[in-house]
Tab-separated table of C-alpha atoms and ligand atoms in Angstrom:
chain	number	residue	atom	x	y	z
U	681	MET	CA	14.156	6.405	15.711
U	682	ARG	CA	17.016	7.355	13.123
U	683	HIS	CA	15.218	8.948	9.534
U	684	SER	CA	16.547	9.853	6.964
U	685	PHE	CA	14.792	12.676	4.704
U	686	HIS	CA	17.031	12.439	1.879
U	687	ARG	CA	16.758	16.696	1.650
U	688	ALA	CA	19.155	18.466	0.270
U	689	ASP	CA	19.153	20.877	3.323
U	690	ASP	CA	18.290	17.688	5.154
U	691	ARG	CA	15.857	19.397	7.767
U	692	PRO	CA	12.723	17.539	8.524
U	693	PRO	CA	9.744	17.519	5.595
U	694	ILE	CA	6.909	19.849	4.909
U	695	VAL	CA	3.324	18.140	5.251
U	696	LEU	CA	0.777	20.906	3.286
U	697	LEU	CA	-2.628	20.698	5.525
U	698	GLY	CA	-5.055	21.440	3.830
U	699	VAL	CA	-8.168	22.790	5.525
U	700	THR	CA	-12.033	22.485	4.496
U	701	GLY	CA	-15.107	24.106	5.485
U	702	SER	CA	-16.404	21.805	7.348
U	703	ILE	CA	-17.598	21.950	11.114
U	704	ALA	CA	-15.152	19.381	11.712
U	705	ALA	CA	-12.208	22.529	10.398
U	706	TYR	CA	-10.641	22.645	14.378
U	707	LYS	CA	-10.131	19.236	14.301
U	708	ALA	CA	-7.086	19.953	12.176
U	709	ALA	CA	-5.690	21.493	14.686
U	710	GLU	CA	-4.894	18.604	16.363
U	711	ILE	CA	-3.915	16.980	13.022
U	712	ALA	CA	-1.438	20.026	12.918
U	713	ARG	CA	-0.065	19.088	16.532
U	714	ALA	CA	-0.069	15.085	16.202
U	715	LEU	CA	2.394	15.546	12.846
U	716	ILE	CA	4.574	18.040	14.517
U	717	ARG	CA	5.047	16.387	17.983
U	718	GLY	CA	5.559	13.129	14.847
U	719	GLY	CA	8.844	15.026	13.701
U	720	VAL	CA	7.610	17.194	10.197
U	721	ARG	CA	7.032	20.671	9.809
U	722	VAL	CA	3.134	21.682	9.175
U	723	ARG	CA	2.084	24.221	6.748
U	724	VAL	CA	-1.297	24.566	6.552
U	725	VAL	CA	-3.712	26.199	2.757
U	726	MET	CA	-6.904	26.750	3.952
U	727	THR	CA	-10.373	27.558	1.489
U	728	PRO	CA	-12.142	30.861	2.491
U	729	ALA	CA	-15.136	28.377	3.569
U	730	ALA	CA	-12.511	27.478	6.180
U	731	GLU	CA	-11.236	30.923	7.659
U	732	ARG	CA	-15.708	30.748	8.134
U	733	PHE	CA	-15.005	27.633	10.995
U	734	VAL	CA	-11.284	28.547	12.645
U	735	THR	CA	-8.924	31.791	12.220
U	736	PRO	CA	-5.752	31.665	10.480
U	737	LEU	CA	-4.018	32.331	13.095
U	738	THR	CA	-4.719	29.783	15.271
U	739	PHE	CA	-2.492	27.215	12.576
U	740	GLU	CA	0.570	30.197	12.941
U	741	ALA	CA	0.345	29.294	16.161
U	742	LEU	CA	0.548	25.751	16.066
U	743	THR	CA	2.790	25.329	13.473
U	744	GLY	CA	5.419	28.513	13.659
U	745	SER	CA	4.697	29.788	10.162
U	746	PRO	CA	1.317	31.401	9.296
U	747	ALA	CA	-1.567	29.866	7.139
U	748	ILE	CA	-1.409	30.339	3.416
U	749	THR	CA	-5.129	31.959	2.851
U	750	GLU	CA	-6.611	32.744	-0.798
U	751	ARG	CA	-5.702	36.652	0.777
U	752	SER	CA	-2.437	35.519	2.052
U	753	ALA	CA	-1.745	34.583	-1.212
U	754	SER	CA	-2.442	37.541	-3.575
U	755	GLY	CA	0.649	39.250	-2.134
U	756	PRO	CA	3.806	38.553	-4.739
U	757	GLU	CA	5.754	36.331	-0.834
U	758	ILE	CA	4.142	33.499	-1.268
U	759	SER	CA	4.179	30.935	-4.571
U	760	HIS	CA	1.409	28.268	-3.699
U	761	ILE	CA	3.306	26.238	-6.932
U	762	ALA	CA	6.449	26.161	-4.163
U	763	ALA	CA	4.836	25.008	-1.720
U	764	ALA	CA	3.475	22.405	-3.500
U	765	ARG	CA	6.892	21.737	-4.538
U	766	GLU	CA	8.621	21.951	-1.295
U	767	ALA	CA	5.961	19.607	0.330
U	768	ALA	CA	6.089	16.017	0.909
U	769	ALA	CA	2.856	15.308	1.533
U	770	LEU	CA	-0.385	16.759	0.967
U	771	LEU	CA	-2.912	16.469	3.489
U	772	ILE	CA	-6.464	17.067	2.831
U	773	ALA	CA	-8.138	17.424	5.931
U	774	PRO	CA	-11.057	17.540	7.007
U	775	ALA	CA	-11.845	17.262	3.498
U	776	THR	CA	-15.454	18.444	2.595
U	777	ALA	CA	-17.798	16.381	-0.336
U	778	HIS	CA	-17.378	20.224	-2.954
U	779	THR	CA	-13.384	19.399	-2.366
U	780	ILE	CA	-13.024	15.822	-3.207
U	781	ALA	CA	-15.436	16.544	-5.933
U	782	LYS	CA	-12.902	19.193	-7.193
U	783	ILE	CA	-9.975	17.115	-6.942
U	784	ALA	CA	-11.443	14.139	-8.656
U	785	LEU	CA	-12.316	16.350	-11.192
U	786	GLY	CA	-9.369	18.932	-11.514
U	787	LEU	CA	-10.553	21.848	-10.643
U	788	ALA	CA	-8.970	24.109	-9.891
U	789	ASP	CA	-11.156	27.339	-8.516
U	790	ASN	CA	-8.638	28.446	-5.153
U	791	LEU	CA	-5.434	27.454	-3.906
U	792	LEU	CA	-6.463	23.690	-2.421
U	793	SER	CA	-7.197	22.738	-5.463
U	794	GLU	CA	-4.683	24.315	-7.806
U	795	ILE	CA	-2.066	23.424	-5.229
U	796	ALA	CA	-3.855	18.956	-5.384
U	797	LEU	CA	-2.873	19.245	-9.286
U	798	ALA	CA	0.203	20.733	-8.949
U	799	THR	CA	1.531	18.531	-5.899
U	800	THR	CA	3.721	15.119	-7.203
U	801	ALA	CA	3.636	14.089	-4.035
U	802	PRO	CA	1.128	11.482	-1.683
U	803	VAL	CA	-2.180	12.887	-1.587
U	804	PHE	CA	-3.941	11.582	1.783
U	805	VAL	CA	-7.776	13.070	2.077
U	806	ALA	CA	-9.638	12.948	5.322
U	807	PRO	CA	-13.192	13.299	4.410
U	808	ALA	CA	-15.803	14.426	7.133
U	809	MET	CA	-19.699	15.592	5.303
U	810	ASN	CA	-23.087	14.702	6.410
U	811	VAL	CA	-24.051	10.983	6.754
U	812	GLU	CA	-26.112	11.720	3.586
U	813	MET	CA	-23.765	13.524	1.545
U	814	TYR	CA	-21.058	10.888	2.307
U	815	GLY	CA	-22.980	7.897	1.061
U	816	HIS	CA	-24.499	9.772	-2.260
U	817	PRO	CA	-23.144	7.798	-5.077
U	818	ALA	CA	-21.727	10.863	-7.074
U	819	THR	CA	-18.840	11.854	-3.632
U	820	GLN	CA	-18.521	7.739	-3.323
U	821	ALA	CA	-17.762	7.708	-7.240
U	822	ASN	CA	-14.835	10.706	-6.700
U	823	VAL	CA	-13.941	8.636	-3.722
U	824	ALA	CA	-13.091	5.883	-5.485
U	825	THR	CA	-11.873	7.981	-8.604
U	826	LEU	CA	-8.847	9.390	-6.211
U	827	ARG	CA	-8.036	6.154	-4.523
U	828	ALA	CA	-7.426	4.601	-7.822
U	829	ARG	CA	-5.633	7.502	-8.690
U	830	GLY	CA	-2.950	6.493	-5.514
U	831	VAL	CA	-4.886	8.645	-2.865
U	832	THR	CA	-4.882	7.698	1.018
U	833	VAL	CA	-8.312	8.625	2.186
U	834	PHE	CA	-8.896	7.928	5.569
U	835	ASP	CA	-12.001	6.860	5.621
U	836	PRO	CA	-14.774	8.817	8.004
U	837	VAL	CA	-16.309	6.939	11.113
U	838	ALA	CA	-19.846	5.895	12.464
U	839	GLY	CA	-20.515	8.269	15.364
U	840	GLU	CA	-23.391	11.610	16.044
U	841	LEU	CA	-22.937	14.524	13.461
U	842	ALA	CA	-23.054	18.133	13.915
U	843	CYS	CA	-25.907	18.081	11.692
U	844	GLY	CA	-27.953	16.255	14.645
U	845	GLU	CA	-28.284	13.015	12.830
U	846	SER	CA	-25.351	9.851	13.475
U	847	GLY	CA	-24.036	7.463	9.799
U	848	VAL	CA	-20.856	7.457	8.937
U	849	GLY	CA	-19.133	10.945	8.113
U	850	ARG	CA	-17.386	12.244	10.943
U	851	LEU	CA	-13.749	12.844	10.641
U	852	ALA	CA	-11.283	10.173	11.391
U	853	ASP	CA	-9.336	10.049	14.268
U	854	PRO	CA	-6.711	13.105	14.263
U	855	GLU	CA	-4.192	10.242	15.559
U	856	ARG	CA	-4.258	8.295	13.006
U	857	ILE	CA	-4.637	10.377	10.278
U	858	ALA	CA	-1.060	11.915	11.313
U	859	GLN	CA	0.295	8.738	11.985
U	860	GLY	CA	-0.613	7.030	8.823
U	861	VAL	CA	0.598	10.274	7.009
U	862	LEU	CA	4.041	10.147	9.492
U	863	ARG	CA	4.508	6.565	8.330
U	864	THR	CA	4.885	7.383	4.942
U	865	VAL	CA	6.259	11.055	4.756
U	866	LEU	CA	9.587	9.860	6.992
U	867	LYS	CA	9.281	6.207	5.530
U	868	ALA	CA	9.735	7.973	1.913
U	869	GLY	CA	12.906	7.171	0.263
U	870	ASP	CA	14.199	4.443	2.865
U	871	LEU	CA	13.502	1.945	0.090
U	872	GLU	CA	15.191	3.137	-2.517
U	873	GLY	CA	17.659	1.699	-4.897
U	874	GLU	CA	16.004	-1.434	-4.108
U	875	SER	CA	13.810	-3.484	-7.317
U	876	PHE	CA	11.310	-4.613	-5.905
U	877	LEU	CA	9.554	-7.874	-8.105
U	878	VAL	CA	6.021	-8.807	-7.043
U	879	THR	CA	3.678	-10.735	-7.844
U	880	ALA	CA	-0.456	-11.370	-7.317
U	881	GLY	CA	-2.984	-11.922	-8.272
U	882	PRO	CA	-4.353	-15.313	-8.274
U	883	THR	CA	-3.695	-17.748	-12.222
U	884	ARG	CA	-6.194	-19.581	-14.663
U	885	GLU	CA	-5.377	-22.561	-16.078
U	886	PRO	CA	-7.203	-23.625	-19.016
U	887	ILE	CA	-9.062	-26.578	-19.217
U	888	ASP	CA	-10.988	-25.486	-22.730
U	889	PRO	CA	-11.084	-21.954	-24.748
U	890	VAL	CA	-13.417	-20.855	-21.888
U	891	ARG	CA	-13.241	-22.293	-19.279
U	892	PHE	CA	-10.501	-22.657	-16.615
U	893	ILE	CA	-8.718	-23.532	-13.192
U	894	SER	CA	-8.356	-20.731	-10.854
U	895	ASN	CA	-8.420	-19.377	-7.230
U	896	ARG	CA	-10.167	-16.681	-4.795
U	897	SER	CA	-7.984	-14.628	-4.680
U	898	SER	CA	-8.267	-10.491	-5.588
U	899	GLY	CA	-4.649	-9.904	-5.867
U	900	ARG	CA	-4.993	-7.218	-2.989
U	901	MET	CA	-2.493	-8.384	-1.118
U	902	GLY	CA	0.156	-7.802	-4.271
U	903	TYR	CA	-0.734	-4.201	-5.488
U	904	ALA	CA	-0.813	-3.609	-1.315
U	905	VAL	CA	3.154	-4.028	-1.414
U	906	ALA	CA	3.640	-2.628	-4.826
U	907	ALA	CA	1.697	0.816	-3.813
U	908	ALA	CA	3.813	0.671	-0.403
U	909	ALA	CA	7.559	0.072	-2.467
U	910	LEU	CA	7.044	2.581	-4.663
U	911	ALA	CA	5.870	4.777	-2.197
U	912	ARG	CA	9.009	4.335	-0.188
U	913	GLY	CA	10.887	4.739	-3.343
U	914	ALA	CA	11.747	1.705	-4.925
U	915	ARG	CA	11.376	0.751	-8.299
U	916	VAL	CA	8.329	-1.907	-9.005
U	917	ARG	CA	7.538	-4.057	-11.532
U	918	LEU	CA	4.116	-6.439	-11.014
U	919	VAL	CA	3.636	-9.558	-12.358
U	920	THR	CA	0.235	-10.022	-11.900
U	921	GLY	CA	-2.567	-12.337	-12.848
U	922	PRO	CA	-5.933	-11.395	-13.477
U	923	VAL	CA	-7.283	-8.775	-11.154
U	924	SER	CA	-10.272	-6.009	-11.462
U	925	LEU	CA	-7.428	-3.283	-9.963
U	926	PRO	CA	-6.195	-0.813	-11.043
U	927	ALA	CA	-1.983	-1.113	-11.403
U	928	PRO	CA	-0.295	1.613	-8.370
U	929	PRO	CA	0.594	3.992	-10.956
U	930	GLY	CA	4.421	3.916	-11.423
U	931	ALA	CA	4.793	-0.009	-11.387
U	932	GLU	CA	6.433	-1.670	-14.689
U	933	VAL	CA	3.707	-3.952	-14.991
U	934	THR	CA	2.826	-7.355	-16.313
U	935	ARG	CA	-0.333	-9.262	-17.104
U	936	VAL	CA	-0.746	-12.870	-16.895
U	937	GLU	CA	-2.803	-15.865	-16.959
U	938	THR	CA	-1.666	-18.980	-16.035
U	939	GLY	CA	1.207	-20.388	-13.670
U	940	SER	CA	3.848	-20.985	-16.380
U	941	GLU	CA	3.670	-17.625	-17.699
U	942	MET	CA	4.073	-16.238	-14.355
U	943	ALA	CA	7.001	-18.342	-14.040
U	944	GLU	CA	8.359	-17.116	-17.140
U	945	ALA	CA	7.699	-13.742	-16.607
U	946	VAL	CA	10.011	-14.066	-13.077
U	947	ASP	CA	12.644	-15.428	-14.971
U	948	ARG	CA	13.493	-12.954	-16.735
U	949	ALA	CA	12.171	-9.879	-14.263
U	950	ILE	CA	13.928	-11.924	-11.283
U	951	PRO	CA	17.797	-11.209	-12.032
U	952	ALA	CA	17.302	-7.221	-12.050
U	953	SER	CA	15.229	-7.558	-9.051
U	954	THR	CA	17.111	-6.635	-5.346
U	955	VAL	CA	13.490	-8.571	-3.385
U	956	LEU	CA	10.648	-10.310	-4.549
U	957	VAL	CA	7.148	-10.616	-2.747
U	958	MET	CA	5.758	-13.848	-4.092
U	959	ALA	CA	2.072	-12.536	-2.829
U	960	ALA	CA	0.645	-14.418	-6.400
U	961	ALA	CA	-2.102	-17.647	-5.529
U	962	VAL	CA	-0.334	-19.395	-8.172
U	963	SER	CA	-2.331	-22.740	-9.171
U	964	ASP	CA	-0.074	-25.158	-7.834
U	965	TRP	CA	-2.311	-27.827	-10.864
U	966	ARG	CA	-3.144	-27.007	-14.420
U	967	PRO	CA	-4.906	-29.276	-16.656
U	968	GLU	CA	-2.207	-31.657	-18.290
U	969	SER	CA	-3.768	-31.227	-22.301
U	970	PRO	CA	-6.030	-28.006	-22.481
U	971	ALA	CA	-8.929	-28.806	-24.933
U	972	GLY	CA	-8.295	-26.591	-28.225
U	973	ARG	CA	-11.860	-26.288	-28.378
U	974	LYS	CA	-15.371	-26.085	-26.154
U	975	ILE	CA	-15.594	-29.822	-24.702
U	976	LYS	CA	-19.547	-30.014	-24.879
U	977	LYS	CA	-22.194	-31.947	-22.121
U	978	GLY	CA	-21.892	-35.957	-23.256
U	979	PRO	CA	-23.930	-38.524	-21.249
U	980	GLY	CA	-20.509	-38.784	-18.865
U	981	ALA	CA	-18.771	-36.157	-16.548
U	982	PRO	CA	-15.207	-35.540	-18.653
U	983	ARG	CA	-12.314	-36.377	-17.309
U	984	ILE	CA	-9.628	-33.939	-16.531
U	985	ASP	CA	-6.008	-35.165	-16.236
U	986	LEU	CA	-4.433	-32.266	-13.797
U	987	VAL	CA	-0.499	-31.885	-13.857
U	988	GLN	CA	1.892	-30.460	-11.385
U	989	ASN	CA	2.955	-26.220	-12.047
U	990	PRO	CA	6.147	-25.216	-11.620
U	991	ASP	CA	7.244	-24.164	-7.881
U	992	ILE	CA	7.994	-20.045	-8.907
U	993	LEU	CA	9.140	-19.216	-5.169
U	994	GLU	CA	11.164	-22.666	-4.595
U	995	LYS	CA	13.476	-22.054	-7.558
U	996	ALA	CA	13.674	-18.180	-6.701
U	997	CYS	CA	15.033	-19.321	-3.548
U	998	ARG	CA	17.689	-21.934	-4.961
U	999	ASN	CA	19.523	-18.911	-6.801
U	1000	LYS	CA	19.057	-17.018	-4.585
U	1001	GLY	CA	22.350	-14.620	-3.324
U	1002	GLY	CA	22.414	-10.801	-1.846
U	1003	ARG	CA	17.871	-10.729	-3.221
U	1004	ILE	CA	15.376	-10.998	0.301
U	1005	VAL	CA	12.726	-13.061	-0.712
U	1006	VAL	CA	9.063	-12.618	0.828
U	1007	GLY	CA	6.745	-15.754	-0.010
U	1008	PHE	CA	2.919	-16.031	1.670
U	1009	ALA	CA	0.947	-18.757	2.870
U	1010	ALA	CA	-2.351	-19.421	2.767
U	1011	GLU	CA	-4.046	-21.989	5.128
U	1012	THR	CA	-7.144	-23.022	6.231
U	1013	ASP	CA	-6.930	-24.791	9.034
U	1014	ASP	CA	-3.335	-26.001	11.192
U	1015	LEU	CA	-1.497	-22.840	10.179
U	1016	LEU	CA	1.608	-22.209	12.297
U	1017	ALA	CA	2.048	-26.082	12.126
U	1018	HIS	CA	1.951	-25.900	8.121
U	1019	ALA	CA	3.973	-22.303	7.625
U	1020	ARG	CA	6.683	-23.345	9.457
U	1021	GLU	CA	7.207	-26.617	7.158
U	1022	LYS	CA	6.616	-24.364	4.629
U	1023	LEU	CA	9.655	-21.906	5.935
U	1024	ALA	CA	11.811	-24.674	6.145
U	1025	ARG	CA	10.575	-25.774	2.981
U	1026	LYS	CA	10.941	-23.282	0.169
U	1027	GLY	CA	13.852	-21.323	2.012
U	1028	VAL	CA	12.483	-17.655	2.058
U	1029	ASP	CA	13.724	-14.727	4.331
U	1030	LEU	CA	10.173	-13.976	5.477
U	1031	LEU	CA	6.838	-16.256	4.867
U	1032	VAL	CA	3.741	-14.039	6.038
U	1033	ALA	CA	0.819	-16.740	7.068
U	1034	ASN	CA	-3.068	-16.203	6.773
U	1035	ASP	CA	-5.589	-17.789	7.574
U	1036	VAL	CA	-8.134	-17.811	4.313
U	1037	SER	CA	-11.129	-19.612	6.248
U	1038	SER	CA	-11.885	-16.259	8.120
U	1039	PRO	CA	-14.071	-14.272	6.430
U	1040	ASP	CA	-11.682	-10.885	7.498
U	1041	SER	CA	-8.374	-12.444	6.506
U	1042	GLY	CA	-6.852	-13.932	3.879
U	1043	PHE	CA	-8.672	-13.540	-0.339
U	1044	ASP	CA	-10.770	-11.295	-1.219
U	1045	VAL	CA	-11.149	-8.702	2.059
U	1046	GLU	CA	-10.004	-5.053	2.137
U	1047	THR	CA	-8.291	-6.746	5.780
U	1048	ASN	CA	-5.620	-9.309	6.387
U	1049	ARG	CA	-5.018	-11.632	9.949
U	1050	ALA	CA	-1.246	-12.552	9.366
U	1051	VAL	CA	1.493	-14.203	11.581
U	1052	PHE	CA	5.465	-13.216	10.485
U	1053	PHE	CA	8.424	-16.568	10.270
U	1054	MET	CA	11.299	-15.304	10.305
U	1055	ALA	CA	14.499	-17.203	8.836
U	1056	ASP	CA	16.383	-16.872	11.739
U	1057	GLY	CA	13.012	-18.705	13.665
U	1058	ALA	CA	11.345	-15.731	14.696
U	1059	GLU	CA	7.542	-15.956	14.654
U	1060	GLU	CA	5.605	-13.071	15.424
U	1061	SER	CA	1.563	-12.709	15.415
U	1062	LEU	CA	-0.557	-9.464	14.509
U	1063	PRO	CA	-3.505	-8.175	14.729
U	1064	LEU	CA	-6.897	-7.943	12.066
U	1065	MET	CA	-5.092	-4.514	9.786
U	1066	THR	CA	-5.843	-3.266	6.441
U	1067	LYS	CA	-3.634	-4.981	3.885
U	1068	ASP	CA	-2.380	-1.518	3.067
U	1069	ARG	CA	-0.971	-1.237	6.897
U	1070	LEU	CA	0.129	-4.941	6.638
U	1071	ALA	CA	1.680	-3.521	3.161
U	1072	ASP	CA	4.036	-1.479	5.196
U	1073	LEU	CA	4.559	-3.723	8.160
U	1074	ILE	CA	6.275	-6.261	5.343
U	1075	LEU	CA	8.716	-3.679	3.405
U	1076	ASP	CA	10.184	-2.501	7.682
U	1077	HIS	CA	11.139	-6.675	8.175
U	1078	VAL	CA	12.591	-6.298	4.094
U	1079	ARG	CA	14.369	-2.907	5.427
U	1080	ALA	CA	15.800	-4.816	8.467
U	1081	ILE	CA	16.916	-7.873	6.690
U	1082	ARG	CA	18.556	-5.709	4.557
U	1083	LEU	CA	20.057	-3.520	6.697
U	1084	GLU	CA	21.630	-6.808	8.655
U	1085	GLY	CA	23.197	-7.763	5.959
U	1086	GLU	CA	24.737	-5.044	4.915
U	1087	THR	CA	25.696	-4.574	8.888
U	1088	ARG	CA	26.592	-8.299	8.620
U	1089	SER	CA	28.919	-7.798	5.262
U	1090	VAL	CA	30.464	-4.168	7.300
U	1091	GLY	CA	31.494	-6.405	10.321
U	1092	ALA	CA	32.866	-9.377	8.227
U	1093	ARG	CA	34.902	-6.836	5.753
U	1094	ASP	CA	36.392	-5.698	8.930
U	1095	ARG	CA	37.570	-8.554	10.386
U	1096	PHE	CA	38.775	-9.528	7.427
U	1097	GLU	CA	40.897	-6.145	6.754
U	1098	ASN	CA	42.039	-6.579	10.877
U	1099	GLN	CA	43.625	-10.156	10.370
Y	1141	CTP	N1	4.056	-20.214	-4.883
Y	1141	CTP	C1	4.963	-20.609	-5.812
Y	1141	CTP	N2	4.400	-21.231	-7.366
Y	1141	CTP	C2	3.671	-21.788	-6.845
Y	1141	CTP	C3	2.970	-22.550	-5.866
Y	1141	CTP	C4	2.732	-21.152	-5.012
Y	1141	CTP	O1	5.552	-19.464	-6.074
Y	1141	CTP	N3	3.013	-23.104	-7.932
Y	1141	CTP	C5	4.081	-19.426	-4.022
Y	1141	CTP	C6	3.250	-18.660	-3.101
Y	1141	CTP	O2	3.137	-17.298	-3.993
Y	1141	CTP	C7	3.306	-17.767	-2.043
Y	1141	CTP	C8	3.683	-19.113	-1.557
Y	1141	CTP	O3	4.011	-20.533	-2.478
Y	1141	CTP	O4	3.662	-16.954	-1.711
Y	1141	CTP	C9	3.115	-20.506	-0.514
Y	1141	CTP	O5	1.652	-20.553	-1.550
Y	1141	CTP	P1	0.731	-22.135	-0.885
Y	1141	CTP	O6	-0.134	-22.210	-1.992
Y	1141	CTP	O7	0.292	-21.433	0.506
Y	1141	CTP	O8	1.898	-23.018	-0.864
Y	1141	CTP	P2	2.530	-23.983	-1.517
Y	1141	CTP	O9	3.800	-24.169	-2.021
Y	1141	CTP	O10	1.215	-24.692	-2.651
Y	1141	CTP	O11	1.434	-25.613	-0.528
Y	1141	CTP	P3	0.525	-25.946	-0.290
Y	1141	CTP	O12	-0.659	-25.882	-1.582
Y	1141	CTP	O13	0.643	-28.041	-0.135
Y	1141	CTP	O14	0.150	-25.518	0.967
């Protein structure tokens, strides 16, 4: 695979690997190795506590560069701020409860916490600690703060811990951590130049001022696509229905309530966009004439007449031009047949279908099991995975469709010029 690094010197990007004082510190060596194998350069930054578990020499031997420690950085030759600037990502693995708390608060009392504050690169954190420490509300709140700020957290796994107890607290698999970081770092910038318009969440269709028709969409899938597109260098406009998620940092956000408002917001933003990802669960119907006042309880049940909402995706596909359009299909039964029909009817480049009747896939959960339907008839069934991972795979397809389109148009131009 050829990677485009978008760097002045075109050398592989640097991952800063922060190692803290956990018994799992030795596993950082395995992570460093996997990162280097994956094609990046690694610089290790150690906290003083980490040096009690593993020596800087181990990392120097593995990475080919001296580890940055409090002592080494006291000389004029190493500027940790420079280190923070040149890094394509900061990965803290293992991360202790103490380091996580400091980063959540913005405290900077050692090199690693200063770098975490100074870097503008994507940050990854892999916690490892005693089960009670990890489960403590303070740690959980700090982890949630980091996530809300856009930090990727590799959740620790269950197992026997060094302290003799067992439970969730073991460092996630080193290979999985390395692959997660590599995916971001090596793809950083591959969607530069694209302007994404992403819709997310449900819509609310008012019955009266206090009641509405809506659905179970949490917005997670659309927000994951928006965050992943930003991480890969795209501009992102996020048109979102009411959800309780923090907006991905860097996205331009338009908040809407109803399907008609969403249709208007998409109409306004679509001319400037090169990719549309319609992840919103737009309500198909709305009450024809919502009451201006709260409907009072009478002897019988009120009658609510519904009319159809505009189909935003279908309209966008009628006027597609060079824009890549991704649609979703939420199904409870006969997924394949419904999705194939939807692909043909809507005319999208990629349809992501998922079975929302299963408890681990679809609405309001972190994971999804999806099937991709491509415009050329190709289909791909994917295993259960997080919505973040699925978002990345959707973007891989968008990228592939764009490259294929460029190749085709270059081919056509060559043919034309050779005539
Ligand atoms: N969609 C849209 N506008 C609507 C309804 C849906 O743009 N009024 C989009 C959704 O964002 C999604 C795709 O169309 O990307 C499919 O949505 P879905 O509800 O599964 O399909 P429908 O077309 O509504 O068909 P059905 O309800 O019969 O399954």
